[in-house]
Coordinates of C-alpha atoms in Angstrom, one line a residue:
M244 CA -14.2 50.4 32.7
S245 CA -12.1 52.2 35.3
L246 CA -8.4 51.3 35.9
R247 CA -9.4 50.2 39.4
K248 CA -12.0 47.8 38.1
T249 CA -9.5 46.5 35.5
V250 CA -6.9 45.8 38.1
A251 CA -9.4 44.2 40.4
G252 CA -10.6 42.0 37.5
L253 CA -7.0 40.9 36.7
I254 CA -6.3 40.1 40.4
G255 CA -9.5 38.2 40.6
A256 CA -8.7 36.2 37.5
G257 CA -5.2 35.4 38.8
A258 CA -6.6 34.3 42.2
A259 CA -9.1 32.1 40.5
T260 CA -6.4 30.5 38.3
V261 CA -4.2 29.8 41.3
A262 CA -7.2 28.3 43.2
A263 CA -8.2 26.2 40.2
D264 CA -4.7 24.9 39.8
G265 CA -4.5 24.1 43.5
L266 CA -7.7 22.1 43.2
L267 CA -6.5 20.2 40.2
S268 CA -3.3 19.3 41.9
A269 CA -5.2 18.1 45.0
L270 CA -7.5 16.0 42.8
A271 CA -4.5 14.5 41.0
G272 CA -2.8 13.4 44.2
P273 CA 0.7 11.8 44.2
L274 CA 2.0 10.1 41.1
G275 CA 2.5 6.3 41.4
P276 CA 5.2 4.4 39.6
A277 CA 4.9 4.3 35.9
L278 CA 6.3 0.8 35.6
P279 CA 6.2 -2.3 37.9
G280 CA 9.4 -3.6 39.4
R281 CA 12.1 -2.3 41.8
Q282 CA 11.9 1.4 42.3
E283 CA 14.9 3.6 43.3
T284 CA 15.9 7.2 43.3
V285 CA 19.3 8.3 42.1
R286 CA 20.7 11.7 42.9
W287 CA 22.1 13.5 39.8
R288 CA 23.1 17.2 39.5
G289 CA 20.7 18.1 42.3
F290 CA 17.8 16.1 40.8
D291 CA 16.3 13.1 42.5
V292 CA 15.7 10.9 39.5
A293 CA 13.2 8.1 39.7
Y294 CA 14.2 4.7 38.1
A295 CA 12.3 1.5 37.6
E296 CA 14.2 -1.8 37.2
A297 CA 13.1 -5.3 36.4
G298 CA 14.7 -8.6 35.2
D299 CA 17.8 -10.5 36.3
P300 CA 20.7 -8.1 36.9
D301 CA 23.0 -10.8 35.4
D302 CA 21.1 -10.5 32.1
P303 CA 22.2 -8.0 29.4
D304 CA 21.3 -4.4 30.3
V305 CA 18.6 -2.5 28.3
L306 CA 18.1 1.2 29.1
L307 CA 14.7 2.6 28.1
L308 CA 14.6 6.4 27.7
H309 CA 11.1 7.9 27.1
G310 CA 10.3 10.7 24.8
V311 CA 9.5 14.3 25.6
H312 CA 6.0 16.0 25.6
A313 CA 3.8 17.8 28.0
A314 CA 3.0 14.7 30.1
A315 CA 5.9 12.4 29.3
S316 CA 7.1 9.6 31.5
S317 CA 8.5 6.1 31.3
R318 CA 4.8 4.9 31.2
E319 CA 5.2 4.7 27.4
F320 CA 7.2 1.5 27.9
R321 CA 4.6 -0.3 29.9
G322 CA 3.4 -2.5 27.0
V323 CA 6.9 -4.0 26.4
W324 CA 8.3 -3.9 30.0
D325 CA 7.3 -7.3 31.2
A326 CA 8.3 -9.1 28.0
L327 CA 11.7 -7.4 28.0
A328 CA 12.3 -8.2 31.6
E329 CA 12.0 -11.9 30.9
E330 CA 15.2 -11.8 28.9
Y331 CA 17.0 -8.6 29.9
H332 CA 17.8 -6.4 32.9
V333 CA 15.7 -3.4 32.0
V334 CA 16.1 0.0 33.5
A335 CA 13.8 3.0 32.8
P336 CA 14.2 6.5 34.4
D337 CA 11.8 9.3 34.3
L338 CA 13.8 12.2 32.8
P339 CA 14.5 15.1 35.1
G340 CA 11.5 17.4 35.0
F341 CA 9.1 14.6 34.2
G342 CA 7.2 11.7 35.8
R343 CA 8.3 11.0 39.4
S344 CA 11.6 12.7 39.1
D345 CA 12.3 16.2 40.5
R346 CA 10.8 19.1 38.6
P347 CA 12.5 22.3 39.9
P348 CA 11.6 25.5 38.1
V349 CA 14.8 25.7 36.2
T350 CA 15.3 26.3 32.5
Y351 CA 15.7 22.9 31.0
T352 CA 18.0 22.5 28.0
S353 CA 19.1 19.9 25.4
A354 CA 22.5 19.9 27.0
L355 CA 21.0 18.8 30.3
Y356 CA 19.3 15.8 28.8
E357 CA 22.3 14.9 26.7
A358 CA 24.4 14.8 29.9
F359 CA 21.6 12.8 31.7
A360 CA 21.5 10.2 28.9
A361 CA 25.2 9.7 29.2
A362 CA 25.0 9.4 33.0
A363 CA 22.2 6.9 32.7
I364 CA 24.2 4.8 30.2
E365 CA 27.3 4.9 32.4
R366 CA 25.4 3.4 35.3
L367 CA 25.0 0.2 33.3
D368 CA 27.3 -2.3 31.6
D369 CA 27.5 -1.6 27.9
P370 CA 23.7 -1.4 27.6
A371 CA 21.5 -1.5 24.5
V372 CA 19.6 1.8 24.5
V373 CA 16.0 2.2 23.4
A374 CA 15.0 5.8 23.1
S375 CA 12.0 7.5 21.5
S376 CA 11.4 10.8 19.6
L377 CA 13.5 13.7 20.8
T378 CA 15.3 11.6 23.4
G379 CA 16.6 9.5 20.5
S380 CA 18.9 12.4 19.6
Y381 CA 20.2 12.7 23.2
A382 CA 21.0 8.9 23.2
A383 CA 22.8 9.3 19.9
I384 CA 24.9 12.1 21.3
A385 CA 25.6 10.3 24.6
A386 CA 26.7 7.2 22.7
G387 CA 29.6 9.2 21.4
D388 CA 31.2 9.2 24.8
A389 CA 29.5 6.5 26.8
D390 CA 29.7 2.8 25.9
V391 CA 26.6 1.2 24.4
S392 CA 26.1 -2.1 22.7
R393 CA 23.6 -0.8 20.2
L394 CA 21.0 1.9 19.6
L395 CA 17.3 1.2 19.0
L396 CA 15.6 4.5 18.3
V397 CA 11.8 5.0 17.9
C398 CA 10.8 7.8 15.5
P399 CA 13.9 9.9 16.6
T400 CA 14.2 13.5 15.8
A401 CA 16.4 16.5 16.7
D402 CA 14.2 19.2 15.4
T403 CA 10.7 19.9 16.7
A404 CA 10.4 23.4 15.3
A405 CA 12.0 26.8 15.2
R406 CA 13.1 28.2 18.5
R407 CA 10.2 30.0 20.2
E408 CA 11.6 31.4 23.5
W409 CA 8.6 33.7 23.9
L410 CA 6.4 30.6 24.2
C411 CA 8.7 29.1 26.8
D412 CA 8.5 32.4 28.8
L413 CA 4.7 32.3 28.5
F414 CA 4.4 28.8 30.0
R415 CA 6.9 29.6 32.7
A416 CA 4.9 32.7 33.8
P417 CA 3.3 32.3 37.3
V418 CA -0.4 32.8 36.5
V419 CA -0.9 33.0 32.8
G420 CA 1.6 30.2 32.2
Q421 CA -0.1 27.9 34.7
A422 CA -3.5 28.5 33.2
A423 CA -2.2 27.9 29.6
F424 CA -0.5 24.7 30.8
D425 CA -3.6 23.4 32.6
C426 CA -5.5 23.8 29.3
L427 CA -2.8 22.0 27.4
V428 CA -2.9 19.0 29.7
S429 CA -6.6 18.8 30.3
K430 CA -7.9 15.3 29.7
P431 CA -9.7 16.2 26.4
S432 CA -6.5 17.8 25.1
L433 CA -4.3 14.8 26.2
R434 CA -6.8 12.4 24.6
Y435 CA -6.8 14.4 21.4
F436 CA -3.0 14.5 21.1
D437 CA -2.7 10.8 21.9
A438 CA -5.2 9.8 19.2
R439 CA -3.9 12.3 16.6
E440 CA -0.1 11.8 17.1
A441 CA 0.8 8.9 19.4
Y442 CA -1.5 6.0 18.6
A443 CA -3.0 4.6 15.5
G444 CA -5.1 2.1 17.4
P445 CA -7.1 2.7 20.6
V446 CA -5.3 4.6 23.3
P447 CA -4.3 2.0 25.9
D448 CA -6.3 1.9 29.2
G449 CA -4.9 4.1 31.9
V450 CA -2.6 6.3 29.6
V451 CA -4.6 9.5 29.7
D452 CA -5.3 9.2 33.5
Y453 CA -1.6 8.7 34.2
Q454 CA -0.6 11.6 31.9
W455 CA -3.1 13.9 33.6
T456 CA -1.9 13.0 37.1
S457 CA 1.7 13.4 36.0
A458 CA 1.0 16.8 34.4
H459 CA -0.6 18.1 37.6
Q460 CA 2.3 17.4 39.9
R461 CA 4.1 20.5 41.4
N462 CA 6.2 22.4 38.8
A463 CA 5.1 20.1 36.0
R464 CA 5.0 22.9 33.4
F465 CA 8.7 23.9 33.5
A466 CA 10.3 21.1 31.4
P467 CA 7.4 21.2 28.9
A468 CA 7.9 24.9 28.7
S469 CA 11.4 24.4 27.4
F470 CA 10.1 21.7 25.0
V471 CA 7.4 24.0 23.4
G472 CA 9.9 26.8 23.2
G473 CA 12.4 24.7 21.2
L474 CA 15.1 24.8 23.9
L475 CA 15.3 21.0 24.0
D476 CA 16.2 20.6 20.3
P477 CA 19.9 19.7 20.1
A478 CA 22.1 21.5 17.5
L479 CA 23.1 18.5 15.3
D480 CA 22.6 16.7 12.1
L481 CA 21.0 13.5 13.4
G482 CA 21.8 11.4 10.4
A483 CA 25.5 12.3 10.6
E484 CA 25.5 11.8 14.3
L485 CA 24.1 8.3 14.0
D486 CA 26.5 7.5 11.1
A487 CA 29.4 8.4 13.4
R488 CA 28.4 5.9 16.0
D489 CA 30.4 2.6 15.8
V490 CA 27.5 0.5 17.0
P491 CA 24.5 -1.1 15.3
V492 CA 21.6 1.3 14.9
T493 CA 18.0 0.3 14.4
L494 CA 15.3 2.8 13.6
V495 CA 11.7 1.8 14.3
W496 CA 8.9 3.8 12.7
G497 CA 5.1 3.7 12.8
R498 CA 3.9 3.8 9.2
E499 CA 1.2 6.4 10.0
A500 CA 3.5 8.7 12.1
T501 CA 2.8 12.3 11.4
T502 CA 5.0 14.2 13.9
T503 CA 8.1 12.6 12.3
P504 CA 6.8 10.9 9.1
L505 CA 8.1 7.7 7.7
S506 CA 9.8 9.6 4.9
R507 CA 12.1 11.1 7.5
G508 CA 12.8 7.6 8.8
R509 CA 13.9 6.5 5.4
E510 CA 16.2 9.5 5.0
L511 CA 17.8 8.8 8.4
A512 CA 18.2 5.1 7.7
E513 CA 20.0 5.9 4.4
E514 CA 22.2 8.7 6.0
A515 CA 23.2 6.5 9.0
D516 CA 23.3 3.2 7.1
A517 CA 20.9 1.9 9.8
R518 CA 18.3 -0.8 9.7
L519 CA 14.7 0.6 9.4
V520 CA 11.8 -1.4 10.9
V521 CA 8.3 -0.2 9.9
L522 CA 5.2 -1.2 11.8
D523 CA 1.9 -0.9 10.1
D524 CA -1.1 0.8 11.9
A525 CA 1.2 2.6 14.3
K526 CA 2.2 6.2 14.8
L527 CA 4.7 7.8 17.2
L528 CA 4.6 5.1 19.9
P529 CA 4.6 1.7 18.0
H530 CA 6.1 0.0 21.1
D531 CA 3.0 0.9 23.1
D532 CA 0.5 0.8 20.2
H533 CA 1.5 -2.8 19.3
P534 CA 3.9 -4.1 22.0
E535 CA 3.9 -7.7 20.8
R536 CA 4.6 -6.8 17.2
F537 CA 7.2 -4.4 18.3
R538 CA 9.0 -7.0 20.4
A539 CA 8.9 -9.5 17.6
A540 CA 10.2 -7.0 15.0
V541 CA 13.2 -6.0 17.1
A542 CA 14.0 -9.4 18.5
G543 CA 17.3 -9.6 16.6
D544 CA 18.2 -6.0 17.4
L545 CA 18.8 -6.5 21.1
P546 CA 21.6 -8.5 22.7

């Protein structure tokens, strides 16, 4: 094949990728609120951050911080949102780079999310903080400086894998990266991940559709690029960090969790002298897998 034909083929493939992504984005349309209730936008470090809020503002504050993955958003708290709002003033942001918050094509880092967790806490009055997976480590760090009443962390981790900056660069690339990300967040791929890692029971209605729409918003790939590249892993010993917090710490684990197995939960609970709550038939998202059982299990761990 001549060089001219090779170049023409590459240009054609690139143009097709751009066109296909544009079509997917058009099909996805705008992303609606992940949670019902009052919606607001807060400006933070140049980001417009989307927040949902429900419950009586005079009730104790509970801050919900969602985990991090390719199509993450505060949607993961939908199962417990209404029940919590009956007793608490609940607030849930979409992290910068995810959901309905701004997603500029910057390099996202653990330090950014640690600072955001602290800022979100400081907007409230000594809140209880519920955070899942990698965001649990950001909440633990933020609680060292910002006032919280307690930490309730769901399958928290500070270590997703070794640093892979080349993979971050791949997903950030204009054409190849967009094509790779579109494959990663196709509906079959999202459905597979949810069934394998997130839920032990049936994936709740609407989850995959919302994830797909979220992952096809403009610049959706940049925060996940940092995640898959390991740039969002904080440099800390999570057990020691939790042990240093002078507030009650509760860890909630799905017994069938594989991404962060229960054995790790037992280790963390011992290292941090924390209460460990284990929910059967649950994986990474026990609060969305079994919201009623989750709410009952942690009833004594919230204000």
